[in-house]
Short mmCIF file of C-alpha atoms in Angstrom, two decimals:
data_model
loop_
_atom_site.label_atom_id
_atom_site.label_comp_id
_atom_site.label_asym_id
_atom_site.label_seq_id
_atom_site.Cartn_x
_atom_site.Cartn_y
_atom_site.Cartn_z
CA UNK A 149 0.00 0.00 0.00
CA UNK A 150 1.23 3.72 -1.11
CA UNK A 151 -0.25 5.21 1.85
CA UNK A 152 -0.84 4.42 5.80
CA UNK A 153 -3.76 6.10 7.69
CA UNK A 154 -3.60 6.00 11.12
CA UNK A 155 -7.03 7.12 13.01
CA UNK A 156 -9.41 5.49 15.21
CA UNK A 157 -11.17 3.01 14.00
CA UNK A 158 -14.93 3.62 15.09
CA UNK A 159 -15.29 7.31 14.06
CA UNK A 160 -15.00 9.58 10.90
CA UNK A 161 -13.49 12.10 13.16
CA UNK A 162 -10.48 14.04 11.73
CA UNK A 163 -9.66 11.14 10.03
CA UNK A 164 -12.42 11.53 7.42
CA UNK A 165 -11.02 14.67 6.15
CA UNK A 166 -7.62 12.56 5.29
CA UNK A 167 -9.82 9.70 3.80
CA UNK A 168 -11.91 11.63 1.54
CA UNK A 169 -8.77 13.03 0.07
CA UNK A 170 -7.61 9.25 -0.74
CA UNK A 171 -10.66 8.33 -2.01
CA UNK A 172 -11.02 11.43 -4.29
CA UNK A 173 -7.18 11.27 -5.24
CA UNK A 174 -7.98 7.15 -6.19
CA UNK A 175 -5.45 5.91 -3.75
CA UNK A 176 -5.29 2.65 -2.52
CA UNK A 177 -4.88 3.02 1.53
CA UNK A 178 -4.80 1.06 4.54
CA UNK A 179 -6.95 2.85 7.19
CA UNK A 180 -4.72 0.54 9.89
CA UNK A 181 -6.73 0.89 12.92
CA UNK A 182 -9.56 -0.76 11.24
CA UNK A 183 -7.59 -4.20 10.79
CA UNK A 184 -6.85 -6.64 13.33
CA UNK A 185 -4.59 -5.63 15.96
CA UNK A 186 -5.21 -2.26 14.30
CA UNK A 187 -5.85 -0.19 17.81
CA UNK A 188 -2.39 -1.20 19.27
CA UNK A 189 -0.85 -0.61 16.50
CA UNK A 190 -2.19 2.71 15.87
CA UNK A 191 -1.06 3.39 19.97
CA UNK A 192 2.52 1.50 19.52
CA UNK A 193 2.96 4.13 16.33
CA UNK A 194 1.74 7.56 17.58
CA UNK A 195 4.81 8.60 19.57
CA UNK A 196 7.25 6.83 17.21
CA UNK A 197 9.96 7.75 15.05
CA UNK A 198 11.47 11.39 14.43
CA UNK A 199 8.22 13.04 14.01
CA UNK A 200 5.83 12.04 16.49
CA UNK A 201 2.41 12.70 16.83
CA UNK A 202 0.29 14.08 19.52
CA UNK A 203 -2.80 12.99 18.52
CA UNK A 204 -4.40 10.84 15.22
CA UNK A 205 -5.02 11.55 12.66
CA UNK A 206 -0.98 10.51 11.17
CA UNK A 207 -0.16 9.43 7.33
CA UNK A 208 2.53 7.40 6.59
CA UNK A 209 4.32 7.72 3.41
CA UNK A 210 7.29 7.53 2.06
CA UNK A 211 9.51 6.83 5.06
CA UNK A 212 7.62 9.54 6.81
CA UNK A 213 5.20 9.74 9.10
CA UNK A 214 2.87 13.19 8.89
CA UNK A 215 0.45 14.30 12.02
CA UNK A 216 -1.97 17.15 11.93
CA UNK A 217 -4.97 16.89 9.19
CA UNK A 218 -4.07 19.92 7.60
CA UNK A 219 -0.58 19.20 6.91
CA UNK A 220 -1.84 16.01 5.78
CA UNK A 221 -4.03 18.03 3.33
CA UNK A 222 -1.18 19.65 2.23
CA UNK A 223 1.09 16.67 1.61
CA UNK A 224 -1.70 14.91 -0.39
CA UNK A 225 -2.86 18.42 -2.34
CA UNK A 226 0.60 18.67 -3.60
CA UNK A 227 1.11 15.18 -4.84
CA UNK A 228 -2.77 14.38 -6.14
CA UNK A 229 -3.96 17.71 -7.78
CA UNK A 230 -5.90 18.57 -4.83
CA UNK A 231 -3.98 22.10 -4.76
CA UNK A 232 -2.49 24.55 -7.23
CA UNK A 233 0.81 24.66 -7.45
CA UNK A 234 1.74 28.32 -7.36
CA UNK A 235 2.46 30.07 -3.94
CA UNK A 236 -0.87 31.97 -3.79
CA UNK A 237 -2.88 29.16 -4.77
CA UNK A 238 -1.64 26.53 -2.14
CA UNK A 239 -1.70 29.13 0.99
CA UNK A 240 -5.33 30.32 -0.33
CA UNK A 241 -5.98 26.65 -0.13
CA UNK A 242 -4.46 26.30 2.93
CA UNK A 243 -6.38 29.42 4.52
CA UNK A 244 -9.94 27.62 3.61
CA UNK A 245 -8.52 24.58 5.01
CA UNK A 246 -7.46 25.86 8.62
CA UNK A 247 -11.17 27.78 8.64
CA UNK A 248 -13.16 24.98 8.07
CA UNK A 249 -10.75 23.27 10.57
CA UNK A 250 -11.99 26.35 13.47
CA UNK A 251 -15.40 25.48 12.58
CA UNK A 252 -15.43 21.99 13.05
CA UNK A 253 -13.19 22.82 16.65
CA UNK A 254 -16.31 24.82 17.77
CA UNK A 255 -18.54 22.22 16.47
CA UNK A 256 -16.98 19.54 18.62
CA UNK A 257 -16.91 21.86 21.24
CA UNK A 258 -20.10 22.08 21.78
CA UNK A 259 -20.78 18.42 23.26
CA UNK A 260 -17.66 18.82 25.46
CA UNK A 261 -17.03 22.73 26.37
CA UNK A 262 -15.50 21.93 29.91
CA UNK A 263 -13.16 19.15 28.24
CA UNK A 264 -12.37 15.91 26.32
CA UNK A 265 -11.44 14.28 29.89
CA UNK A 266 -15.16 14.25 30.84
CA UNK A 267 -18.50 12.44 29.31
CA UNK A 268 -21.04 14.51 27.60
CA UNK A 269 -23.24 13.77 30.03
CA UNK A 270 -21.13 15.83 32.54
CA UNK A 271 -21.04 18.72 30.95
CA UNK A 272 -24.78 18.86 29.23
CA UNK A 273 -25.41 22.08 30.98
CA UNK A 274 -22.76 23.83 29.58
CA UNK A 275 -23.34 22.35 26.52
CA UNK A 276 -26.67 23.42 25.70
CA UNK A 277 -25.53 26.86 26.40
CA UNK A 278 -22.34 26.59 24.09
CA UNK A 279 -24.42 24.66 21.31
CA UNK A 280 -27.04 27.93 21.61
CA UNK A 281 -24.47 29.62 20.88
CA UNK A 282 -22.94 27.83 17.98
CA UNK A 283 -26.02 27.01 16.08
CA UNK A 284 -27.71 31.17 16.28
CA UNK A 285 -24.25 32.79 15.73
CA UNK A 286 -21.49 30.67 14.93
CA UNK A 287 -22.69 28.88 11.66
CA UNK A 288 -24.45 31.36 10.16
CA UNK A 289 -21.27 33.27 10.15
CA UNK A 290 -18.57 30.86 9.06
CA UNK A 291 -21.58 30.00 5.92
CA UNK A 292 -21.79 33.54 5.14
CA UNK A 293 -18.15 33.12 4.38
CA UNK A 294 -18.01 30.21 3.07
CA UNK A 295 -20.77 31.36 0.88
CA UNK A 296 -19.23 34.67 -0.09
CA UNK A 297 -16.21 32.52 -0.97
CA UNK A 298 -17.56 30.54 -3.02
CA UNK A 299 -19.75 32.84 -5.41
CA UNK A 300 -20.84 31.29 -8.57
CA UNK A 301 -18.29 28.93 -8.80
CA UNK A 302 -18.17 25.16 -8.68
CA UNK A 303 -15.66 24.91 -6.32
CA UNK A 304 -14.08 27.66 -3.80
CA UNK A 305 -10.88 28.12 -6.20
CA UNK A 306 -12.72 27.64 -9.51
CA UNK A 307 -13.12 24.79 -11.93
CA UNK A 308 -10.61 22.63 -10.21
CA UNK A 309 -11.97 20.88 -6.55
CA UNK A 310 -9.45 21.18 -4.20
CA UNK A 311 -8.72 19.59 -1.06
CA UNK A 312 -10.57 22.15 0.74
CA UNK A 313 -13.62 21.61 -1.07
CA UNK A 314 -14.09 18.17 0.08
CA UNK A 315 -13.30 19.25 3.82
CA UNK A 316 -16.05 21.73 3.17
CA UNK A 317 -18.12 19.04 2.12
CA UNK A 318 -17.31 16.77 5.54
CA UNK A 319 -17.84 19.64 7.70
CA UNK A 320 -21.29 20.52 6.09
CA UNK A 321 -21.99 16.67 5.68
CA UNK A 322 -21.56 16.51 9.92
CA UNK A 323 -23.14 19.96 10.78
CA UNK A 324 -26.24 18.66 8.89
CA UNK A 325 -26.28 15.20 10.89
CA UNK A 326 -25.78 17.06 14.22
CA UNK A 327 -27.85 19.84 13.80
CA UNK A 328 -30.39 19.44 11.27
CA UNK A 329 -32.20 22.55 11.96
CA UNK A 330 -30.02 24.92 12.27
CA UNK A 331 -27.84 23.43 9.45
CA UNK A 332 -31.35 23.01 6.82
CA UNK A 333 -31.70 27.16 7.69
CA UNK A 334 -27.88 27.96 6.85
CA UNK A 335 -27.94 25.89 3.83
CA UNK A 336 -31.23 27.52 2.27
CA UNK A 337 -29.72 30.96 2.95
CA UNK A 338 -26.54 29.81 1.13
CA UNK A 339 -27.71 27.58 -1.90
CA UNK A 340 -25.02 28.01 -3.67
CA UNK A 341 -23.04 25.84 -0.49
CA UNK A 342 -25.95 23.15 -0.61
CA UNK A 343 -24.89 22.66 -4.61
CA UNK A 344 -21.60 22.24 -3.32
CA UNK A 345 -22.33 19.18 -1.05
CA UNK A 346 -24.14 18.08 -3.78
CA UNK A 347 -21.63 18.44 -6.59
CA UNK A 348 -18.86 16.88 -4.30
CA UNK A 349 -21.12 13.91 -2.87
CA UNK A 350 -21.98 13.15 -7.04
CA UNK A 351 -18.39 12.90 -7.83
CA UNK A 352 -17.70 9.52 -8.66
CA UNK A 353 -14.99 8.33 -6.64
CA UNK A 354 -16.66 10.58 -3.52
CA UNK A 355 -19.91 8.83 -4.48
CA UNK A 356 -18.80 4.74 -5.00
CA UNK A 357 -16.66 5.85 -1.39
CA UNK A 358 -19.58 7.36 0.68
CA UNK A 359 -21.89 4.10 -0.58
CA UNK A 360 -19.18 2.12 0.50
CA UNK A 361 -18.28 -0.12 4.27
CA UNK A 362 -15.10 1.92 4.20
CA UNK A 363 -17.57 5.29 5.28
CA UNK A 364 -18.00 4.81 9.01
CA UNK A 365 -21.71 6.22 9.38
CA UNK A 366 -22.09 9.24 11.66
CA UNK A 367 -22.21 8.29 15.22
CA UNK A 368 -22.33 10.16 18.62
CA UNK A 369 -18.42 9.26 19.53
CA UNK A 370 -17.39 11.22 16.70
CA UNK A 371 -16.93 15.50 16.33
CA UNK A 372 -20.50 15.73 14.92
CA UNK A 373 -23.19 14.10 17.48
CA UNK A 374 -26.82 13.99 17.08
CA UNK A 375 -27.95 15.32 20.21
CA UNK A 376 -31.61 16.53 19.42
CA UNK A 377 -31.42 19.42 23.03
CA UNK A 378 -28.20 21.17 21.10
CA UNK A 379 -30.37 21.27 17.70
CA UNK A 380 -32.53 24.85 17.73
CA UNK B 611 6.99 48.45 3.89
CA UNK B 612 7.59 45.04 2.24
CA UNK B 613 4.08 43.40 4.76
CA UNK B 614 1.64 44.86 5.89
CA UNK B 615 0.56 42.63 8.90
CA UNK B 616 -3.58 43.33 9.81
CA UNK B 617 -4.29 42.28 13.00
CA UNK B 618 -6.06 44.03 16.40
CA UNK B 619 -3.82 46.54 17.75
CA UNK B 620 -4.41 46.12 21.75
CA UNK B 621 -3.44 42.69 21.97
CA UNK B 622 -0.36 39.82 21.08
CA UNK B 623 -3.23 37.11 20.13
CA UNK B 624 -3.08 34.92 17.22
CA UNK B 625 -0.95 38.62 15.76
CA UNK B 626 1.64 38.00 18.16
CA UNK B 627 2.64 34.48 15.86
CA UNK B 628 3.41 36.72 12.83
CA UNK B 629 5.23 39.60 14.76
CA UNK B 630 7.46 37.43 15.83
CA UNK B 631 8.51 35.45 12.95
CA UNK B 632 8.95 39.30 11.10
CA UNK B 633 10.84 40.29 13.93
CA UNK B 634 13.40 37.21 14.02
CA UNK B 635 13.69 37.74 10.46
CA UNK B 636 14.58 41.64 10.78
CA UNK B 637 11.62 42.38 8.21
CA UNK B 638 10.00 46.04 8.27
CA UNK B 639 6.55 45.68 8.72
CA UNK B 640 3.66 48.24 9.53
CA UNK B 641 1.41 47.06 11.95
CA UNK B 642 -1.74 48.31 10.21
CA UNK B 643 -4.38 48.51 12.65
CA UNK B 644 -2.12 50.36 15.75
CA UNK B 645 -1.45 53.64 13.40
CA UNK B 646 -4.38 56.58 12.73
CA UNK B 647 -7.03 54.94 11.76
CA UNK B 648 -6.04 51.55 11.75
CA UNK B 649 -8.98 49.50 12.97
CA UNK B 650 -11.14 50.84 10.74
CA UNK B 651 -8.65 49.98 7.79
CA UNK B 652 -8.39 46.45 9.27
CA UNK B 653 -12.19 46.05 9.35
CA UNK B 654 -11.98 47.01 5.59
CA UNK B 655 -9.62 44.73 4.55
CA UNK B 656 -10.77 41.95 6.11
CA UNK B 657 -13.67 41.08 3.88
CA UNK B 658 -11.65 42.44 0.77
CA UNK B 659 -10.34 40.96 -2.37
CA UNK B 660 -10.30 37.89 -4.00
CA UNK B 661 -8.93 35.94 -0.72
CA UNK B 662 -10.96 37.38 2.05
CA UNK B 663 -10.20 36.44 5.93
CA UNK B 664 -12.48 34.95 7.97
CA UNK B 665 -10.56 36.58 10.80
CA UNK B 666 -7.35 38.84 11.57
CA UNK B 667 -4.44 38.11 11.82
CA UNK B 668 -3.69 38.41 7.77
CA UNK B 669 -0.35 39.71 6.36
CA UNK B 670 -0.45 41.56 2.45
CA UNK B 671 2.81 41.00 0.18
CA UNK B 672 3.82 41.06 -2.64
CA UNK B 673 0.24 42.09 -4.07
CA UNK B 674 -1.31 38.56 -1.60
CA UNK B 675 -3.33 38.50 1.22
CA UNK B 676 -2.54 35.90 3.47
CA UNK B 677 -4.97 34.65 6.15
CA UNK B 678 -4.63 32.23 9.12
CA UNK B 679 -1.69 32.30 11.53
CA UNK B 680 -0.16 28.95 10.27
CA UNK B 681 -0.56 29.73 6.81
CA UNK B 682 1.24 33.13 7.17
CA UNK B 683 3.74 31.35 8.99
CA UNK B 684 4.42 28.61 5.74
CA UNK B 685 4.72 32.11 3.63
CA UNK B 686 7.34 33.63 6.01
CA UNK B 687 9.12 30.47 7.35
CA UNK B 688 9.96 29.82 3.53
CA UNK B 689 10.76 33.11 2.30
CA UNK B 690 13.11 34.60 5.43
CA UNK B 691 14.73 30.48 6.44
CA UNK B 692 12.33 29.88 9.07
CA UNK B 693 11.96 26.18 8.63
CA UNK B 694 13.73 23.85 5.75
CA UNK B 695 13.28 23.94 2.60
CA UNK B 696 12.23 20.20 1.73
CA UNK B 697 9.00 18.13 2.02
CA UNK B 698 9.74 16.58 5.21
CA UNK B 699 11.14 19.30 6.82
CA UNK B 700 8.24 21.88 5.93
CA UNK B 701 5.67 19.25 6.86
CA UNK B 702 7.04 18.69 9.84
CA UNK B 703 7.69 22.50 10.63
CA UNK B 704 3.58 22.75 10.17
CA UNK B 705 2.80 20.11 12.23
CA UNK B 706 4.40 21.17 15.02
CA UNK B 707 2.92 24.70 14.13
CA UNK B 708 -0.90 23.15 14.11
CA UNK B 709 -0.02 21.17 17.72
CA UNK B 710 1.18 24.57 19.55
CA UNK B 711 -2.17 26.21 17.89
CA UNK B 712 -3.90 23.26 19.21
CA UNK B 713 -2.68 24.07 22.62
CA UNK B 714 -2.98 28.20 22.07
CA UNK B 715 -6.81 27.28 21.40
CA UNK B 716 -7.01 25.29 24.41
CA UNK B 717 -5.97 27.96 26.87
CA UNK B 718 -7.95 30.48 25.02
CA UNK B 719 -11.21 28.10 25.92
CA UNK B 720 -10.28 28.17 29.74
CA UNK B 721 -12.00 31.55 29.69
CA UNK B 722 -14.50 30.89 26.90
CA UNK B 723 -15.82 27.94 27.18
CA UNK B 724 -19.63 28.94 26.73
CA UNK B 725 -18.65 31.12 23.44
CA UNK B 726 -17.01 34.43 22.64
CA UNK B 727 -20.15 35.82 22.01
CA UNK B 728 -20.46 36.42 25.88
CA UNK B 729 -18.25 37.77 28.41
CA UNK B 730 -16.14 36.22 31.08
CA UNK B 731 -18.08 37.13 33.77
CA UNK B 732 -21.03 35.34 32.47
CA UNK B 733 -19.42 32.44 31.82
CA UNK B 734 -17.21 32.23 34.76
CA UNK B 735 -18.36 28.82 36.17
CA UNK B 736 -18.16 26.94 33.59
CA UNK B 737 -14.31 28.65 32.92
CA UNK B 738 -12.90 27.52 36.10
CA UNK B 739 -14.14 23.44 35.51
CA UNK B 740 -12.26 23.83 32.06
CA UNK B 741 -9.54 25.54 33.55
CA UNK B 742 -9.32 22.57 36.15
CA UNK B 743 -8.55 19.98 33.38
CA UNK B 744 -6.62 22.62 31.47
CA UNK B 745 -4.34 23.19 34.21
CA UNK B 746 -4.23 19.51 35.50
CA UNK B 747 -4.02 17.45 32.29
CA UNK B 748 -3.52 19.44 29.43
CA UNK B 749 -0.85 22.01 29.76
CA UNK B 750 0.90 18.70 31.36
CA UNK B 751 0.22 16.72 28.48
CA UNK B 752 1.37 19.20 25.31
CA UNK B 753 4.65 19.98 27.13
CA UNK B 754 5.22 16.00 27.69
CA UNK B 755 4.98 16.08 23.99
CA UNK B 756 7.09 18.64 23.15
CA UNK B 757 9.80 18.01 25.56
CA UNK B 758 9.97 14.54 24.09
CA UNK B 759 10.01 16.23 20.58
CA UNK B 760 12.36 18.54 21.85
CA UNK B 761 14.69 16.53 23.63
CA UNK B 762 18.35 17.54 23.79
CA UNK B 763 18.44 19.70 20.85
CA UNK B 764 18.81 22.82 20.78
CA UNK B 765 15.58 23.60 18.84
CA UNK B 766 12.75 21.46 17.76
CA UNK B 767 14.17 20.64 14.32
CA UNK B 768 17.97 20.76 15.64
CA UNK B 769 20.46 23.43 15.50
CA UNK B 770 18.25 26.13 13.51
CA UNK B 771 15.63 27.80 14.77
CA UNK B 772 12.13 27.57 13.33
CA UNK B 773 8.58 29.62 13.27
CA UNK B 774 7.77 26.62 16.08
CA UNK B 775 10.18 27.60 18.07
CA UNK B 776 9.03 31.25 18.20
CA UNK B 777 5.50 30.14 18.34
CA UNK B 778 6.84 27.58 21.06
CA UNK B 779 8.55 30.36 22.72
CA UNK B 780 4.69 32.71 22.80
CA UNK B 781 2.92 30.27 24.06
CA UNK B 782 4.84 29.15 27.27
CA UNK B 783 5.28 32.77 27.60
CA UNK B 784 1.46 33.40 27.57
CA UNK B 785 0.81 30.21 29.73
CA UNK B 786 3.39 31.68 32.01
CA UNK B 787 1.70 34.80 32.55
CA UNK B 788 -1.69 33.07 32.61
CA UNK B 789 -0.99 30.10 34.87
CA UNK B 790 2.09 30.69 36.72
CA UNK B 791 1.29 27.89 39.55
CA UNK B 792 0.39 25.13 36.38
CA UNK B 793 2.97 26.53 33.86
CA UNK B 794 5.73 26.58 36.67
CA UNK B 795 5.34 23.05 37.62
CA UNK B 796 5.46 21.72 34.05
CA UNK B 797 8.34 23.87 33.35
CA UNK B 798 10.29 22.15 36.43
CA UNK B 799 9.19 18.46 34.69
CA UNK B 800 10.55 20.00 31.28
CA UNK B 801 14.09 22.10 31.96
CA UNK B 802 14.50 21.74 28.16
CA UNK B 803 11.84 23.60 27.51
CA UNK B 804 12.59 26.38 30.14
CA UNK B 805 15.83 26.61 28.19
CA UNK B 806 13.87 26.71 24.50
CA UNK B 807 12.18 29.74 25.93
CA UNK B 808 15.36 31.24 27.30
CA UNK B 809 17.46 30.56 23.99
CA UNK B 810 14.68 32.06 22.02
CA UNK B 811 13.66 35.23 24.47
CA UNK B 812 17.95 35.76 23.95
CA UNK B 813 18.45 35.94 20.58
CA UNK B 814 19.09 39.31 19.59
CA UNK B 815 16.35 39.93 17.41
CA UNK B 816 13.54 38.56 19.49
CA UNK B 817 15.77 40.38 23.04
CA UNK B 818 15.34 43.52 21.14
CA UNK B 819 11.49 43.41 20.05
CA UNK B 820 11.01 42.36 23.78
CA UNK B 821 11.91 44.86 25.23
CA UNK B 822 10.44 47.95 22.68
CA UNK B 823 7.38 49.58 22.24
CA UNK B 824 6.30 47.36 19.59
CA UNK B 825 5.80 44.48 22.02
CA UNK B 826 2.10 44.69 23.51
CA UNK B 827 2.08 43.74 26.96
CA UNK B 828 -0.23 40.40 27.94
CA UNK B 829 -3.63 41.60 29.12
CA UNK B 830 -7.15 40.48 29.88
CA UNK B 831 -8.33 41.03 26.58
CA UNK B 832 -5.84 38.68 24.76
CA UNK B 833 -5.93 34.65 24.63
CA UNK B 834 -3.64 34.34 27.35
CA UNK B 835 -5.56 36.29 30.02
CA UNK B 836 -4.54 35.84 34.23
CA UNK B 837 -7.54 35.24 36.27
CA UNK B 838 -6.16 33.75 39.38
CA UNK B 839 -9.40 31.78 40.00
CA UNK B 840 -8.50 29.58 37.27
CA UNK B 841 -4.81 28.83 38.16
CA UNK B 842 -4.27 26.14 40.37
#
């Protein structure tokens, strides 16, 4: 195998953004946590080597091992097309990339405000407060952006989909599973975003992947939960 | 001026990453927003052109507008020998880049937990239970990971400094100022990284921006703000 994907196995998570960037480049990949053994091996490898990780999602390829999702993107944009290849192009890229990346932080954020080392269930308090929050003020703005962004065009740079495109995609994919509401009013007062989702979900390696076992359905471990009292 | 660098003029925040890689680098800049006028020239720029910010900071050069802190950071650390020139080396430069942001966006939550739409004072209880795991298991955690990464070197990379290593440098700095009690002990686990912060705050460049005008003191306005009710 080319590539090595190291991520949890249960969860699109960060991960996802990595895999759909596979799938759409037509790599083969082995998503290792998913095989047998794959969990301890995914543990035994994050704080190996030169360039350790702190957290998954990690890519390994030739002879090195790269951590962070959007460094990932930009490893994979570079050798697959996903990016232009001029200066300008690849930071512009990179500067839709590491926005969608703050929006889906504050979307995870809002089933765990007080911390990852606690349950959802610990925090739900603060969580309906944060998720208030999030779904009046917070998407409405970054799809007003996004939107603006994106104009007329197929895809935010143009005619060619880029890697940030497909994150775009993800992230819209998981706000509308987690908050369906607030997600269905964003999207009708951006259309031009809803054709987006639709363009990239029709494309046909995005399409054969998403109808696929290797898409781990959306699930309430992951960034984007489906809990119905956030939803408004 | 050879950059214009757009960010808010009261405060280091995400700015405070760019300054600093300008500075090491002996680059004029102007520091748009802190002349006559300035905010409401940032507030006009921010939405303009054909690569519009979703936020400040964003830097203009040679006729580009570059958004995001780590992507302005890719621009500079190639142009001015802030991180190495090949695949690995960049990559890995960026990943350590998105981990310290990781970590900057962490502390910034110990105050806003609920959302920045509200105030710390209306959001205080919630602030303190993040700041509790903060404090207790995640400033403990990063600098684990990047005293490992770090080890005996003299940098993160090796014998050349980086944009990590300045953004390294902020944040301890910030956490320093914010949690002295938590920052303190981790720093007595981690004498490397005491001495990363010392070898950067020393090099001439970086001793000389310290101690002008042009450095904004840390305040309660900024990410790194010191409430003594969430220190511990």
């Amino acid at each position: 195998m080319a590539y090595e994907l190291f991520y949890w196995p249960s969860i699109q998570g960060r991960g996802e953004f990595v895999r759909l960037a596979l799938e759409e480049a037509g790599e083969d990949y082995e998503d290792v946590a998913r095989g047998p053994g794959g969990v301890d091996a995914l543990m035994a490898a994050l704080k190996e080597g030169p360039t350790p990780s702190f957290a998954p999602p990690f890519l390994r390829s030739e002879g090195m091992t790269i951590g962070q999702t959007a460094a990932i993107l930009i490893y994979l944009g570079e050798r697959h097309g996903l990016a232009p290849q001029d200066m300008a192009g690849r930071l512009w890229t990179h500067q839709l990339q590491l926005t969608i990346a703050d929006l889906v932080g504050e979307a995870h954020d809002t089933h765990h405000p007080v911390g990852n080392s606690l349950y959802y269930e610990d925090q739900q308090e603060e969580a309906r407060r944060r998720a208030g929050d999030f779904t009046a003020a917070r998407i409405p703005k970054f799809f007003s952006y996004f939107g603006h962004v994106l104009g007329d065009k197929d895809y935010l740079l143009g005619a060619e989909i880029t890697y940030a495109d497909l994150s775009l995609f993800q992230t819209i994919e998981g706000l509308a599973y987690a908050f369906p509401q607030a997600t269905g009013r964003a999207l009708a007062q951006h259309p031009n975003l809803a054709a987006l989702r639709q363009r990239v979900a029709e494309r046909p390696r995005i399409a054969a992947y998403l109808s696929s076992t290797r898409r781990i359905p959306f699930n309430e471990e992951g960034i984007f939960r489906r809990y119905p009292e956030l939803d408004s």
